Coordinates of C-alpha atoms in Angstrom, one line a residue:
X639 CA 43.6 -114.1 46.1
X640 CA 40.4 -112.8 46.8
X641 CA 41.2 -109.9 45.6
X642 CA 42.3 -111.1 42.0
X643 CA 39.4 -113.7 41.5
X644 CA 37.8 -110.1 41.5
X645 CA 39.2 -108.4 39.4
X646 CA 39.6 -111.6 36.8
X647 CA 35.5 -111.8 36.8
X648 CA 35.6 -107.5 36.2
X649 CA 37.8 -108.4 33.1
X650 CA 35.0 -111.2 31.9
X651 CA 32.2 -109.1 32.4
X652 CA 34.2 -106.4 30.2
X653 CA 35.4 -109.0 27.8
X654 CA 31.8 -110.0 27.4
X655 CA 30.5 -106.6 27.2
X656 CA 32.8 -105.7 24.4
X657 CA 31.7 -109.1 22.5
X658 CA 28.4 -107.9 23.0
X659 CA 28.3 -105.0 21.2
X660 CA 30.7 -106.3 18.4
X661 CA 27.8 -109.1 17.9
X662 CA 25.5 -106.5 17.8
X663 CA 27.2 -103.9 15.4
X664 CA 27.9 -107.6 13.2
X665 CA 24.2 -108.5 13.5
X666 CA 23.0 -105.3 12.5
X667 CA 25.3 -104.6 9.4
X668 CA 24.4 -108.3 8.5
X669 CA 20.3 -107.0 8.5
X670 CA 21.4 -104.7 6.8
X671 CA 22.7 -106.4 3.9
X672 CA 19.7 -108.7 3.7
X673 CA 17.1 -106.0 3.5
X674 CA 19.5 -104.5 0.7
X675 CA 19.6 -107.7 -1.2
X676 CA 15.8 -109.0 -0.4
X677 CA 13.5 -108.0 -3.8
X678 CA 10.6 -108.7 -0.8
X679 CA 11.5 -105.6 0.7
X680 CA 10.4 -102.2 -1.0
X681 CA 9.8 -98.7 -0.1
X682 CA 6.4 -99.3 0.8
X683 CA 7.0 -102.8 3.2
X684 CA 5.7 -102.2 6.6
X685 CA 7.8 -102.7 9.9
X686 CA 5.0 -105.5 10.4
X687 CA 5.2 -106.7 7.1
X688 CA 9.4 -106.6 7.4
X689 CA 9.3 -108.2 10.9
X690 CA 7.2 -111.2 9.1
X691 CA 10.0 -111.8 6.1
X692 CA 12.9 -111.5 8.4
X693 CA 11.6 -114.1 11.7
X694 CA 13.6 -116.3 10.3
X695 CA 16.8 -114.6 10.1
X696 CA 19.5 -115.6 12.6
X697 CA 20.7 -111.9 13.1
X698 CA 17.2 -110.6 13.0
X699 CA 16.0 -113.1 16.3
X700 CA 19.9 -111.9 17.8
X701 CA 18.9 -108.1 17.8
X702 CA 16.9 -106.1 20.2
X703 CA 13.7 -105.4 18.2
X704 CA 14.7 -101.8 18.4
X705 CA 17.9 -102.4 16.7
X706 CA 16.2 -104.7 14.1
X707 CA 13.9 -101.5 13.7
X708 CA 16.6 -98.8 13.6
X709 CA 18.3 -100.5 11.0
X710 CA 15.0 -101.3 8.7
X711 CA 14.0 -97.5 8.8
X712 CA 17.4 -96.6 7.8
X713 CA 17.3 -98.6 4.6
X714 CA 13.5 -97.7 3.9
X715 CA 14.9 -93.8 4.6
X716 CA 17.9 -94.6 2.0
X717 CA 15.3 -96.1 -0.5
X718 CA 13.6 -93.3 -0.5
X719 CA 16.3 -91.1 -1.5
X720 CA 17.5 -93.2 -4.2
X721 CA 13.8 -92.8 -5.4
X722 CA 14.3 -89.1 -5.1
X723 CA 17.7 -89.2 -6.7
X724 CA 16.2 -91.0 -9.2
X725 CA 13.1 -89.3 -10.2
X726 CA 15.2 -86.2 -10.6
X727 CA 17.5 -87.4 -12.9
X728 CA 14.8 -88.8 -14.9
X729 CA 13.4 -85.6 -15.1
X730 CA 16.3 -83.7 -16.0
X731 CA 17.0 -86.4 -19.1
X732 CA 13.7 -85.5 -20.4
X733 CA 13.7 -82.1 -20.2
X734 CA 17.2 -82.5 -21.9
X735 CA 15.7 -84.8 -24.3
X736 CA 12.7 -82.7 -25.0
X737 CA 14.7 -79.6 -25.5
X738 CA 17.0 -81.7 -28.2
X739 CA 13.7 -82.5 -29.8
X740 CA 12.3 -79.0 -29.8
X741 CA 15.6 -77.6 -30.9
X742 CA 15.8 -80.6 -34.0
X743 CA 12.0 -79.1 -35.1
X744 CA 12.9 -75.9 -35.1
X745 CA 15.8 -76.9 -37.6
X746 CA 13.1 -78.8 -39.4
X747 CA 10.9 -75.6 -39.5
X748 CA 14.0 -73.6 -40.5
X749 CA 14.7 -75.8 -43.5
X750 CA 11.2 -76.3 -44.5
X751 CA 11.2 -72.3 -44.6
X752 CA 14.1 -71.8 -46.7
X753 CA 13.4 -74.6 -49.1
X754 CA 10.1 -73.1 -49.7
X755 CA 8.0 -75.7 -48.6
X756 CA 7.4 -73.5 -45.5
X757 CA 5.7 -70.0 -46.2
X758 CA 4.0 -66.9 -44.8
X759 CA 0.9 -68.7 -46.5
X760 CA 1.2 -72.6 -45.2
X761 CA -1.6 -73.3 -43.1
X762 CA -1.4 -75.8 -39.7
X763 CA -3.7 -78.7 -41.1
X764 CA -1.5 -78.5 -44.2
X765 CA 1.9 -78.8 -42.7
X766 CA 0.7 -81.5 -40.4
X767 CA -1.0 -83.3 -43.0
X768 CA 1.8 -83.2 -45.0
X769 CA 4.8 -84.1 -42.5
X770 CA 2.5 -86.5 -39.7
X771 CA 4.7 -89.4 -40.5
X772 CA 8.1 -87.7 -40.1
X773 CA 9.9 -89.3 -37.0
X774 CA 10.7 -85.6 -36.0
X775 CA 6.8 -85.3 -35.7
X776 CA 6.3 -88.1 -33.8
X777 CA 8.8 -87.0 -31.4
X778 CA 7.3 -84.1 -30.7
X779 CA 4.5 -85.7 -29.2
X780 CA 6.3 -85.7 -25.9
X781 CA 6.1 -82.3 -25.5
X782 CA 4.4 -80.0 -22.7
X783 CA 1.1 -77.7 -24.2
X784 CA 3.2 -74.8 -24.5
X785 CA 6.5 -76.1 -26.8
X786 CA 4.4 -78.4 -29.0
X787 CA 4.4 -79.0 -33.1
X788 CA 2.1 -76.6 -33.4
X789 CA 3.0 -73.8 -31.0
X790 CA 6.2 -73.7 -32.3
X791 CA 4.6 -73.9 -36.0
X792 CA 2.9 -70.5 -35.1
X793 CA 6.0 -68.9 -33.6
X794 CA 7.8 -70.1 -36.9
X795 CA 5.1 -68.3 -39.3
X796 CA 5.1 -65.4 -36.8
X797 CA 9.0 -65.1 -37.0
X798 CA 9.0 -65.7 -41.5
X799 CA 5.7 -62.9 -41.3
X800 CA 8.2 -60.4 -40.1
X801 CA 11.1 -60.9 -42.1
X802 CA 8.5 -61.2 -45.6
X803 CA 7.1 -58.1 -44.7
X804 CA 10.9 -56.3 -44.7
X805 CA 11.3 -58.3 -48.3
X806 CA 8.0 -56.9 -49.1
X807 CA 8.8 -53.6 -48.8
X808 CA 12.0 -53.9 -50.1
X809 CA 10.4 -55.3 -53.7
X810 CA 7.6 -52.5 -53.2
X811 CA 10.7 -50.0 -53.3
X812 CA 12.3 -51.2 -56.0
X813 CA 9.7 -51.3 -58.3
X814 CA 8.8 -48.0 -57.0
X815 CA 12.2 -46.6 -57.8
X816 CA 11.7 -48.3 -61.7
X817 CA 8.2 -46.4 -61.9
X818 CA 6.9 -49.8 -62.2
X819 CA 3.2 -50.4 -61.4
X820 CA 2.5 -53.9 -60.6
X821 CA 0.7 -55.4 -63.5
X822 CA -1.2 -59.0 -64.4
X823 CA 1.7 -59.4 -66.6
X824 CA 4.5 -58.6 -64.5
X825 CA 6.6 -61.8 -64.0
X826 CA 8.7 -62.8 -61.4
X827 CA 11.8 -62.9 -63.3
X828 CA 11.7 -59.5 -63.9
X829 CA 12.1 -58.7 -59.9
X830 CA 14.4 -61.1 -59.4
X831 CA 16.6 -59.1 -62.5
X832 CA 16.0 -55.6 -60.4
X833 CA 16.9 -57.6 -57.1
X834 CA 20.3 -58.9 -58.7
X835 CA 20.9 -56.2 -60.2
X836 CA 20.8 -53.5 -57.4
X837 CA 22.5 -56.4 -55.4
X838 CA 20.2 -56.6 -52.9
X839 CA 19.5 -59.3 -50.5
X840 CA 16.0 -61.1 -49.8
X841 CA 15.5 -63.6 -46.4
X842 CA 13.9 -66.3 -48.4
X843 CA 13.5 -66.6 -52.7
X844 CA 10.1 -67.2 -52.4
X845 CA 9.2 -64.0 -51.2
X846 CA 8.9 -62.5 -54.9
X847 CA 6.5 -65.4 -55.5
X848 CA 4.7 -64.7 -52.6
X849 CA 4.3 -61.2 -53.8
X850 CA 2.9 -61.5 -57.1
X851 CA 1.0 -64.1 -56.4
X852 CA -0.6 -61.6 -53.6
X853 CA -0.6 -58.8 -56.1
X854 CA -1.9 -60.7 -58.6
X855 CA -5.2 -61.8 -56.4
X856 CA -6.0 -58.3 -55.5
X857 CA -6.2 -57.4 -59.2
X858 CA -8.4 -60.5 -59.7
X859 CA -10.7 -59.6 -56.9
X860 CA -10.7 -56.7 -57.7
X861 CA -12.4 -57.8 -61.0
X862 CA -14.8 -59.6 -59.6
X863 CA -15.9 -56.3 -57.2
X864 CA -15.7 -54.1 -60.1
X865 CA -19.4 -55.4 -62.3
X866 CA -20.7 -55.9 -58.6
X867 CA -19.7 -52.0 -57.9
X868 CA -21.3 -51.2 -61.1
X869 CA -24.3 -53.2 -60.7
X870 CA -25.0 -51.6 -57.4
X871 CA -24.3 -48.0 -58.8
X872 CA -26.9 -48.5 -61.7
X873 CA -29.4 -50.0 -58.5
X874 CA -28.5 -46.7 -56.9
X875 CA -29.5 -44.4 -60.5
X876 CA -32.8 -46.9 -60.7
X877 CA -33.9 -46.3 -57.2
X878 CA -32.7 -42.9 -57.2
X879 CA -35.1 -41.8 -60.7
X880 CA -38.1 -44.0 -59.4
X881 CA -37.9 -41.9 -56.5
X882 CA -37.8 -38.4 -58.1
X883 CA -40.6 -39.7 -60.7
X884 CA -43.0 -40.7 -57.7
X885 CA -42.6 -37.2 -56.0
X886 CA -43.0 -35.3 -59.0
X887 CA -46.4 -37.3 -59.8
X888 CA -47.3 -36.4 -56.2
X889 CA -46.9 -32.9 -57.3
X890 CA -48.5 -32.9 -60.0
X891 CA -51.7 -34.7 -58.6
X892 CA -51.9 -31.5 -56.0

């Protein structure tokens, strides 16, 4: 008998071990849950500042303080990769978003350049002053010092520079095969003719534009040099005779 009321108080005290540490692992995943749903409890709450919210708690006063803590510093740890997790998504959708921008602009710039509007000779403050309001532009605001409106502005006109230049030469050739000089009264048309007709192919329409409208300032400037060439020869003759009169009368005097 003695014996068995032995072993019958083993059994309790294993009985109530095992109750033990169900209450706790209950108590703990209970904390748990109210530090998940508690708004009062952020990534930056203290363990001094949590142990204040959660006094009143019934599983919070049933757990060893180290449990209560284990559990807190487990959620605080989770929280701060969600914040992690987070942040990195966030970043990736706006560098997704910015590249969908820059790629739109560059479309812009694209169209803008084969409608004309958009030329080896368009100037920054132009452009901008002329397309500021555009959603596109204001959309491009977002964007990092090296991709912005007018970065990609310059790579634009540095891209259309190159391909003018090979239209350029191309006109230059032509009218070079004709015997053609370029003239004040040369018109457009008549390039565009010799284009058509040799079937040859241009990267934007207003390159022969472009052209004469180049052309056609060098021979006004040109103009305008030539009476100030002249002037300054005849300076030149003046300066030259006064010079030649004074040495002779120097010569003479002797």
């Amino acid at each position: 008998k003695k014996e068995l009321f032995y072993d019958y108080l083993d059994y309790l005290e294993v009985q109530q071990e095992k109750r033990k540490k169900l209450e706790r692992v209950e108590n703990m995943k209970t904390l748990k849950n109210i530090l998940e749903e508690n708004p009062k409890i952020t990534i930056d709450t203290t363990w001094k500042k949590a142990q204040s919210i959660l006094k009143n708690e019934k599983c919070f006063r049933l757990l060893d303080l180290s449990d209560s803590r284990s559990v807190f510093e487990t959620h605080i740890t989770q929280l701060e990769k969600q914040k992690i997790k987070v942040s990195t998504l966030q970043r990736e959708a706006n560098k997704k978003e910015q590249r969908r921008v820059r790629e739109a602009y560059r479309n812009f710039l694209k169209e803008e350049t084969l409608n004309g509007r958009l030329t080896v000779k368009t100037k920054w403050k132009e452009f901008f002053e002329q397309n500021k309001n555009l959603e596109i532009m204001n959309q491009m605001k977002d964007q990092p010092e090296s991709s912005n409106s007018k970065q990609l502005f310059e790579d634009e006109i540095e891209e259309i520079k190159h391909l003018y230049k090979s239209d350029k030469k191309i006109i230059k050739n032509l009218l070079k095969s004709e015997n053609k000089e370029f003239t004040e009264g040369l018109d457009e048309n008549e390039i565009l003719n010799l284009v058509k007709r040799d079937s040859l192919s241009l990267n934007f329409d207003w390159s022969i534009k472009i052209f004469v409208k180049e052309k056609t300032e060098d021979i006004e400037e040109k103009k305008v040099e030539s009476p100030k060439r002249k002037k300054s020869n005849d300076n030149d003759d003046y300066d030259n005779s006064h010079t030649k009169k004074k040495h002779k009368s120097k010569s003479d005097d002797r």
